[in-house]
GROMACS .gro file of C-alpha atoms in nm:
model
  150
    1UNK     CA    1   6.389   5.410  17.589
    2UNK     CA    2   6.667   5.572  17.801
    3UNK     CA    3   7.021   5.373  17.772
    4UNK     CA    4   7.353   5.470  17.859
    5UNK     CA    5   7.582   5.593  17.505
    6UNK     CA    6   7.909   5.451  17.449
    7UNK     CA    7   8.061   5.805  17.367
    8UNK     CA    8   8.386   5.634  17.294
    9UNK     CA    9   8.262   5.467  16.999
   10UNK     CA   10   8.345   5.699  16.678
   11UNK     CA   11   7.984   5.569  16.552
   12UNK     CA   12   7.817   5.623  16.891
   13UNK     CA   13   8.034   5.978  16.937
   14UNK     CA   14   7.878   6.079  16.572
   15UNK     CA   15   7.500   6.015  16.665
   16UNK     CA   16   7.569   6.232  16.994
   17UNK     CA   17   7.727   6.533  16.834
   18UNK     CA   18   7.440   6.470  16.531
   19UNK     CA   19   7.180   6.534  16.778
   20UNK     CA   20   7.374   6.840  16.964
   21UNK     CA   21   7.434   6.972  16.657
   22UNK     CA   22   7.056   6.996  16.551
   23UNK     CA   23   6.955   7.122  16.892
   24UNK     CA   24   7.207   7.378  16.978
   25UNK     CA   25   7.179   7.543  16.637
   26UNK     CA   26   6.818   7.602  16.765
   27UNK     CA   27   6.886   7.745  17.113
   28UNK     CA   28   7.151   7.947  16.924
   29UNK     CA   29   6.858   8.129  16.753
   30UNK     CA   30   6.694   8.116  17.019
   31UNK     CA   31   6.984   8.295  17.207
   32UNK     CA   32   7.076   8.555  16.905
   33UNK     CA   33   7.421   8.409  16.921
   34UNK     CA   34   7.625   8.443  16.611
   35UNK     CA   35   7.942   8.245  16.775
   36UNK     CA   36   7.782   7.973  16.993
   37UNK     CA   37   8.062   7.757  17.168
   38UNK     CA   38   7.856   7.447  17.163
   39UNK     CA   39   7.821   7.399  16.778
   40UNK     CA   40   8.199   7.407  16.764
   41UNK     CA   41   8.268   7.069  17.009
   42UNK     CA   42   8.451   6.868  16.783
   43UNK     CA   43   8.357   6.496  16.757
   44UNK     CA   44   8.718   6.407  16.942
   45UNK     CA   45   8.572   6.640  17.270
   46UNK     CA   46   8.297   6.373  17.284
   47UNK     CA   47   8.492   6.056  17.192
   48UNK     CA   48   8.736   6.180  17.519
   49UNK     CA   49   8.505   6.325  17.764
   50UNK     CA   50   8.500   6.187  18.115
   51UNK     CA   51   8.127   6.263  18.140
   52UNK     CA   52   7.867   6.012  18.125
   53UNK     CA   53   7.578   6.018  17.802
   54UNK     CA   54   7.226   5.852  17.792
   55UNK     CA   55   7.039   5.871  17.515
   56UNK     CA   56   6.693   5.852  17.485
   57UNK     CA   57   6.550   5.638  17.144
   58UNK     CA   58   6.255   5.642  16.975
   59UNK     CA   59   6.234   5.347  16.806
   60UNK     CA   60   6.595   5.371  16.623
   61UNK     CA   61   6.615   5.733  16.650
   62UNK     CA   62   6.841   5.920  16.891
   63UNK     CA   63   6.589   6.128  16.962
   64UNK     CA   64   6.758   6.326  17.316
   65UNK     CA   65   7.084   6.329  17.447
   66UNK     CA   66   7.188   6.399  17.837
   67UNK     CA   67   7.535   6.414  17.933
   68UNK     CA   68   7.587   6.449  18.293
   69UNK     CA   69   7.932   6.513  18.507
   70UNK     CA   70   7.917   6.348  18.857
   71UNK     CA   71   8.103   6.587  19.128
   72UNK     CA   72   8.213   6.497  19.494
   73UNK     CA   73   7.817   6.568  19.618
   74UNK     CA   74   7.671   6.721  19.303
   75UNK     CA   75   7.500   6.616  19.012
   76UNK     CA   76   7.567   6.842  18.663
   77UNK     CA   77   7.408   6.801  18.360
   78UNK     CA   78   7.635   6.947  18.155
   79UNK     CA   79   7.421   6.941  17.869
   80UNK     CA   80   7.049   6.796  17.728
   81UNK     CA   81   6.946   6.850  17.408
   82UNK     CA   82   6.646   6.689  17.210
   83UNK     CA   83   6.648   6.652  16.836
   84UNK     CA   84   6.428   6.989  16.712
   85UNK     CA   85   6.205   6.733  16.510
   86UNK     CA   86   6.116   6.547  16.862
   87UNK     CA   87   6.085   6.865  17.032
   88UNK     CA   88   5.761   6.898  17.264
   89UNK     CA   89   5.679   6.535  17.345
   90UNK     CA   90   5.824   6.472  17.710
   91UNK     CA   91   6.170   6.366  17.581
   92UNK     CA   92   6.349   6.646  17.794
   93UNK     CA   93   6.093   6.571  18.087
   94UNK     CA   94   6.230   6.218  18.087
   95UNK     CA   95   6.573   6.256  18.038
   96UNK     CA   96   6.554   6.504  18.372
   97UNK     CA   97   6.371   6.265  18.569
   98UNK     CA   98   6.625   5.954  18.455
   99UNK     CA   99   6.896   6.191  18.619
  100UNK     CA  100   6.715   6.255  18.910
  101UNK     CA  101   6.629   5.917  18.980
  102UNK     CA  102   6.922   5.749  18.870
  103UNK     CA  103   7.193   5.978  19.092
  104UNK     CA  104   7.222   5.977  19.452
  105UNK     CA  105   7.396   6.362  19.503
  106UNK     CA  106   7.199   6.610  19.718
  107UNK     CA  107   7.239   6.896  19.477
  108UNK     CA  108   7.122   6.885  19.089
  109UNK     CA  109   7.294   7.168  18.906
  110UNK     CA  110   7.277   7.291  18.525
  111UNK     CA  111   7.286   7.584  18.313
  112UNK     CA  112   7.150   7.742  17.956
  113UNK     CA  113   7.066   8.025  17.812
  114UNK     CA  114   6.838   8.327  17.976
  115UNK     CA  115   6.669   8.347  17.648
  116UNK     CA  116   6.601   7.980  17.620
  117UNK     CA  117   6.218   7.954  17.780
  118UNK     CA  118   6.164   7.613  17.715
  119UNK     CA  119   6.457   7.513  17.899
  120UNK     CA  120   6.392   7.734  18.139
  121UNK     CA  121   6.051   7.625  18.182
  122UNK     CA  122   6.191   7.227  18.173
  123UNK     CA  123   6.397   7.277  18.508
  124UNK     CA  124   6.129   7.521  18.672
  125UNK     CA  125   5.922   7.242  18.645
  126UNK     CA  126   6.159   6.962  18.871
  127UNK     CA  127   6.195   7.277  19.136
  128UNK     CA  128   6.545   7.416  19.028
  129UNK     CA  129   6.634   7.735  19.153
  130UNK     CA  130   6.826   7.997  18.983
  131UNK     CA  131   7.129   8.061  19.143
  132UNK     CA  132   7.230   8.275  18.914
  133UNK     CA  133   7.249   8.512  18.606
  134UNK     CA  134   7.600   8.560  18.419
  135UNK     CA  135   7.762   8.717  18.059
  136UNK     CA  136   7.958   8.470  17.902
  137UNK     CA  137   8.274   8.583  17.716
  138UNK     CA  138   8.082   8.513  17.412
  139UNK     CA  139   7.801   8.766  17.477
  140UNK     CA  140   7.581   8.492  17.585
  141UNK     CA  141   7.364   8.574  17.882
  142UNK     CA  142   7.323   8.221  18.123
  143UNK     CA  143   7.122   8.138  18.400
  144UNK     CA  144   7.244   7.866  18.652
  145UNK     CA  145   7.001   7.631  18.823
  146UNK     CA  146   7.052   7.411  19.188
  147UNK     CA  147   6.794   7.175  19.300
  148UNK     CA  148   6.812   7.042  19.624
  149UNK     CA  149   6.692   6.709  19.820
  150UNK     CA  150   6.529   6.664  20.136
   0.00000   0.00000   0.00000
């Protein structure tokens, strides 16, 4: 179900920013943003990023994307975003709990928007904190999560 994307396939780079694409222009609504910095990553952002992507398929559909940035002791997930017609079954959930599992950092940290209550309601749910509340330059009000182990 879960697998690890080769973003630096053009193919592989084009399902990834497909699925961002269709996710992001939700929270966007969701956010009341008229100029939302993630719809404008351009497919060569993806095809060079240092980050790491797993993907999460339902049958052959990319159906949720994770892309997480490993620090010195921290774990980021720089982004996760589920396909809006996959939305609601667990794919999120999972893709949370692969991280968690799957990195061996004693902090978990990630951001999204204040206005975004399923996302919200996502991290609540693995015991992130909020850190944090913040303006972006874009007029986007954020909220930064840190989870901590034992």
């Amino acid at each position: 179900m879960i697998q690890t994307l080769d973003h630096k396939d053009q193919q592989v780079a084009q399902s990834i920013r497909s699925v961002f694409q269709a996710s992001y222009a939700i929270e966007a609504k969701l956010l009341n943003a008229t100029d939302f910095p993630p719809l404008k990553r351009a497919l060569e952002e993806y095809l060079e990023s240092r980050n790491t992507f797993y993907g999460y398929y339902l049958a052959e559909d990319l159906a949720g994307v994770v892309e997480v940035k490993v620090e010195e002791s921290n774990t980021h997930i720089q982004s996760l975003v589920v396909h809006p017609r996959f939305f609601r079954q667990g794919i999120g959930s999972a893709l949370v709990q692969f991280v968690l599992e799957n990195y061996n950092t004693k902090t978990f940290t990630v951001e999204t928007g204040l206005a975004n209550e399923p996302a919200k309601d996502l991290y609540y749910g693995f015991n992130f904190r909020k850190v944090k509340e913040y303006d972006t330059e874009f007029g986007i009000r954020k909220i930064a999560f840190l989870m901590r182990r034992g």
